[in-house]
């Protein structure tokens, strides 16, 4: 117990809230492992139903309110629905989770700082996806509007499905009906509100409203390759780094191999 307490103090984890959250929301055999850490400046308004759908349950695999770049912003957790964690997940400080529907969060994914997640229906985020800071995900319009010419009233809410290895840029708006393919990159300040799936791989999405502007782009998570690229630009005035014979490259190996997308 002393070792766990020392870990909490070093990382500014709120011990009482962490104990309360784990034993309030999880079965005893899971809670005793303290898989969920609650950081200081996190306000727990309602916990709701929490599920960890993983065979690998270990200390601190889910972290709520951990600070990264910004200071002085409180995290809020408001859940009257159900949230399923499928593995390791990070909710950074200043983020507000307000859920009365169902949220499924894939392993190795994260909400960066000051995101706002408002769900009344259903949100699914697959594995290894990063949602950058100050992005809003909202599956409802709240208010009903009617087309007075055609007499049509549209449903004010709808499901959101975000693919695996998505990289959502900062300050995006993701609205009801949004569906993205795996390995999608979304430019900052984009507004998504439709199904973006297609036959071509690795789409790049941008705009308000957003549209697919290119294909074939992937984020490089691999530490070794990232380091080599950065060294090249530090020692060169070039605007581009050229990879020879791209048709022969194993892009999964180049972009992903040797690196965990989510690091604590």
Coordinates of C-alpha atoms in Angstrom, one line a residue:
X1 CA 0.0 0.0 0.0
X2 CA 2.9 2.4 0.8
X3 CA 4.3 1.9 -2.8
X4 CA 1.0 2.7 -4.4
X5 CA 0.6 5.8 -2.2
X6 CA 4.1 7.1 -3.2
X7 CA 3.2 6.6 -6.9
X8 CA 0.0 8.6 -6.4
X9 CA 1.9 11.5 -4.7
X10 CA 4.6 11.7 -7.4
X11 CA 2.1 11.9 -10.2
X12 CA -0.4 14.3 -8.4
X13 CA -3.1 11.6 -8.4
X14 CA -6.0 12.2 -6.0
X15 CA -5.8 9.1 -3.8
X16 CA -9.3 9.3 -2.3
X17 CA -11.0 10.0 -5.6
X18 CA -9.0 7.1 -7.2
X19 CA -10.0 4.7 -4.5
X20 CA -13.7 5.8 -4.6
X21 CA -13.9 5.7 -8.4
X22 CA -12.4 2.2 -8.7
X23 CA -14.4 0.5 -5.9
X24 CA -17.6 2.4 -6.8
X25 CA -17.6 1.5 -10.5
X26 CA -15.8 -1.8 -10.9
X27 CA -16.1 -5.4 -9.6
X28 CA -13.8 -5.9 -6.6
X29 CA -11.4 -8.2 -8.5
X30 CA -10.8 -5.4 -11.0
X31 CA -10.9 -2.5 -8.5
X32 CA -8.3 -4.0 -6.2
X33 CA -5.8 -3.6 -9.1
X34 CA -6.5 0.2 -9.3
X35 CA -6.7 0.3 -13.1
X36 CA -8.1 3.8 -13.1
X37 CA -6.2 6.8 -11.8
X38 CA -8.0 10.0 -11.1
X39 CA -5.7 13.1 -11.1
X40 CA -6.0 16.2 -9.1
X41 CA -8.4 19.0 -10.3
X42 CA -10.8 16.3 -11.6
X43 CA -14.4 16.8 -10.7
X44 CA -16.4 13.6 -10.5
X45 CA -20.1 14.7 -10.8
X46 CA -21.5 11.3 -11.6
X47 CA -19.8 8.0 -12.4
X48 CA -22.5 5.9 -14.0
X49 CA -21.7 2.5 -15.4
X50 CA -18.0 1.8 -16.1
X51 CA -16.8 -1.4 -17.9
X52 CA -13.2 -2.5 -18.6
X53 CA -13.5 -4.9 -21.5
X54 CA -9.9 -6.3 -21.4
X55 CA -8.1 -9.4 -20.2
X56 CA -5.1 -7.3 -19.4
X57 CA -6.1 -5.2 -16.4
X58 CA -3.3 -3.5 -14.5
X59 CA -2.6 -0.4 -12.4
X60 CA -3.1 3.0 -14.0
X61 CA -4.1 1.7 -17.4
X62 CA -6.9 4.3 -17.6
X63 CA -6.0 7.8 -16.5
X64 CA -8.4 10.7 -16.1
X65 CA -7.3 14.3 -15.7
X66 CA -3.5 13.9 -16.4
X67 CA -1.9 17.2 -17.4
X68 CA 0.2 17.6 -20.5
X69 CA 0.8 21.0 -22.0
X70 CA -1.8 23.3 -20.3
X71 CA -2.2 24.1 -16.6
X72 CA -5.1 25.5 -14.6
X73 CA -8.0 23.7 -16.2
X74 CA -10.3 21.3 -14.4
X75 CA -11.4 18.0 -15.8
X76 CA -15.1 17.1 -15.4
X77 CA -16.5 13.6 -15.5
X78 CA -20.3 13.4 -15.8
X79 CA -21.6 10.0 -16.7
X80 CA -25.2 8.8 -16.3
X81 CA -24.9 6.3 -19.2
X82 CA -22.3 3.7 -19.7
X83 CA -18.6 3.9 -20.8
X84 CA -16.6 0.9 -22.0
X85 CA -12.8 1.0 -21.9
X86 CA -11.3 -1.7 -24.2
X87 CA -7.8 -1.2 -22.8
X88 CA -5.3 1.5 -22.0
X89 CA -6.8 5.0 -22.3
X90 CA -5.9 8.6 -21.4
X91 CA -8.2 11.5 -20.7
X92 CA -6.1 14.6 -20.4
X93 CA -6.7 17.6 -18.1
X94 CA -9.4 20.1 -18.8
X95 CA -11.5 17.6 -20.8
X96 CA -15.2 17.4 -20.0
X97 CA -17.0 14.0 -20.5
X98 CA -20.7 14.4 -20.4
X99 CA -22.4 11.1 -21.3
X100 CA -26.0 9.9 -20.9
X101 CA -25.7 7.4 -23.8
X102 CA -23.0 4.8 -24.6
X103 CA -19.3 5.4 -25.2
X104 CA -16.9 2.7 -26.4
X105 CA -13.2 3.7 -26.1
X106 CA -10.6 1.6 -28.0
X107 CA -7.3 0.7 -26.4
X108 CA -4.3 2.9 -26.8
X109 CA -6.5 6.0 -27.6
X110 CA -6.7 9.4 -26.0
X111 CA -8.5 12.6 -25.5
X112 CA -6.0 15.4 -25.4
X113 CA -6.5 18.4 -23.1
X114 CA -9.6 20.6 -23.0
X115 CA -11.7 18.4 -25.3
X116 CA -15.5 18.4 -24.8
X117 CA -17.4 15.1 -25.3
X118 CA -21.2 15.3 -25.2
X119 CA -23.0 12.1 -25.9
X120 CA -26.7 11.2 -25.7
X121 CA -26.8 8.3 -28.2
X122 CA -23.5 6.5 -29.0
X123 CA -19.9 7.2 -29.6
X124 CA -17.3 4.5 -30.7
X125 CA -13.6 5.3 -31.0
X126 CA -11.4 2.4 -32.1
X127 CA -7.9 1.7 -31.0
X128 CA -4.8 3.9 -31.2
X129 CA -6.7 7.1 -32.1
X130 CA -5.7 10.6 -30.9
X131 CA -8.2 13.4 -30.5
X132 CA -6.2 16.7 -30.2
X133 CA -6.8 19.5 -27.7
X134 CA -10.0 21.5 -27.7
X135 CA -11.9 19.2 -30.0
X136 CA -15.6 18.9 -29.5
X137 CA -17.5 15.6 -30.1
X138 CA -21.2 16.0 -29.9
X139 CA -23.8 13.5 -31.2
X140 CA -26.8 15.7 -30.8
X141 CA -28.1 19.1 -32.0
X142 CA -30.4 19.2 -28.9
X143 CA -33.0 21.3 -30.6
X144 CA -35.5 20.2 -33.3
X145 CA -35.9 22.1 -36.6
X146 CA -38.5 21.7 -39.3
X147 CA -38.4 22.3 -43.0
X148 CA -41.5 24.4 -43.5
X149 CA -41.5 23.9 -47.3
X150 CA -41.3 20.1 -47.3
X151 CA -42.7 19.4 -43.8
X152 CA -39.7 17.4 -42.8
X153 CA -38.3 17.1 -39.3
X154 CA -34.8 15.5 -39.0
X155 CA -33.7 13.4 -36.0
X156 CA -31.6 15.6 -33.7
X157 CA -29.1 12.9 -32.7
X158 CA -27.1 10.2 -34.3
X159 CA -24.2 7.8 -33.8
X160 CA -20.6 8.7 -34.2
X161 CA -17.9 6.2 -35.3
X162 CA -14.2 7.0 -35.3
X163 CA -11.8 4.5 -36.8
X164 CA -8.5 3.2 -35.5
X165 CA -5.3 5.1 -35.8
X166 CA -7.2 8.3 -36.6
X167 CA -5.4 11.6 -35.9
X168 CA -8.0 14.3 -35.2
X169 CA -6.4 17.8 -35.2
X170 CA -7.0 20.4 -32.6
X171 CA -10.2 22.4 -32.3
X172 CA -12.2 20.2 -34.6
X173 CA -16.0 19.7 -34.4
X174 CA -17.3 16.2 -34.8
X175 CA -21.0 16.0 -35.1
X176 CA -23.7 13.3 -35.3
X177 CA -23.5 11.0 -38.2
X178 CA -19.7 11.2 -38.5
X179 CA -18.0 8.0 -39.6
X180 CA -14.3 7.8 -40.4
X181 CA -12.1 5.0 -41.9
X182 CA -9.1 3.6 -40.1
X183 CA -5.9 5.7 -40.6
X184 CA -7.8 8.9 -41.2
X185 CA -6.1 12.3 -40.6
X186 CA -8.3 15.3 -39.9
X187 CA -6.9 18.8 -40.2
X188 CA -7.3 21.3 -37.4
X189 CA -10.5 23.4 -37.3
X190 CA -12.4 21.0 -39.4
X191 CA -16.1 20.2 -38.9
X192 CA -17.2 16.6 -39.6
X193 CA -20.9 15.6 -40.0
X194 CA -21.1 12.7 -42.4
X195 CA -19.8 9.3 -43.5
X196 CA -16.3 9.7 -44.9
X197 CA -15.6 6.1 -45.7
X198 CA -14.4 5.2 -49.2
X199 CA -12.4 2.8 -51.2
X200 CA -9.1 4.7 -51.2
X201 CA -6.8 4.3 -48.2
X202 CA -5.4 6.8 -45.7
X203 CA -7.6 9.9 -46.3
X204 CA -6.8 13.4 -45.3
X205 CA -9.9 15.4 -44.3
X206 CA -10.1 19.2 -44.0
X207 CA -12.6 22.1 -44.1
X208 CA -15.8 23.4 -42.6
X209 CA -17.8 21.4 -43.6
X210 CA -15.1 18.9 -44.0
X211 CA -14.3 16.9 -47.2
X212 CA -11.6 14.5 -48.3
X213 CA -8.9 16.5 -49.9
X214 CA -6.2 13.8 -50.4
X215 CA -5.4 10.1 -49.9
X216 CA -2.2 8.2 -49.0
X217 CA -1.2 10.2 -45.9
X218 CA -0.3 8.6 -42.6
X219 CA 1.1 9.8 -39.3
X220 CA 4.5 8.4 -38.4
X221 CA 4.4 7.1 -34.8
X222 CA 7.6 5.1 -35.0
X223 CA 10.1 6.7 -32.7
X224 CA 13.2 5.7 -34.7
X225 CA 11.9 6.9 -38.0
X226 CA 10.6 10.1 -36.5
X227 CA 14.1 10.8 -35.0
X228 CA 15.8 10.3 -38.4
X229 CA 13.4 12.6 -40.1
X230 CA 13.8 15.3 -37.5
X231 CA 17.6 15.1 -37.7
X232 CA 17.4 15.5 -41.4
X233 CA 15.4 18.7 -41.2
X234 CA 17.6 20.1 -38.5
X235 CA 20.6 19.8 -40.8
X236 CA 18.9 20.8 -44.1
X237 CA 17.0 23.7 -45.6
X238 CA 14.8 21.3 -47.6
X239 CA 11.0 21.4 -47.2
X240 CA 10.6 17.7 -47.9
X241 CA 12.2 14.4 -46.8
X242 CA 12.4 11.9 -49.7
X243 CA 11.9 8.2 -49.0
X244 CA 13.3 6.2 -51.9
X245 CA 11.2 3.5 -53.5
X246 CA 7.9 4.1 -51.6
X247 CA 6.2 1.3 -53.5
X248 CA 8.5 -1.2 -51.8
X249 CA 8.0 0.1 -48.2
X250 CA 6.0 -1.8 -45.6
X251 CA 4.1 1.3 -44.4
X252 CA 2.7 -0.4 -41.3
X253 CA 6.3 -1.2 -40.2
X254 CA 7.6 2.2 -41.1
X255 CA 4.8 4.2 -39.3
X256 CA 4.0 1.9 -36.4
X257 CA 6.5 -0.7 -35.6
X258 CA 8.5 -0.3 -32.4
X259 CA 6.3 2.4 -30.8
X260 CA 3.3 2.4 -28.5
X261 CA 0.9 5.1 -29.6
X262 CA -0.1 5.8 -26.0
X263 CA 2.7 6.3 -23.5
X264 CA 2.4 7.1 -19.8

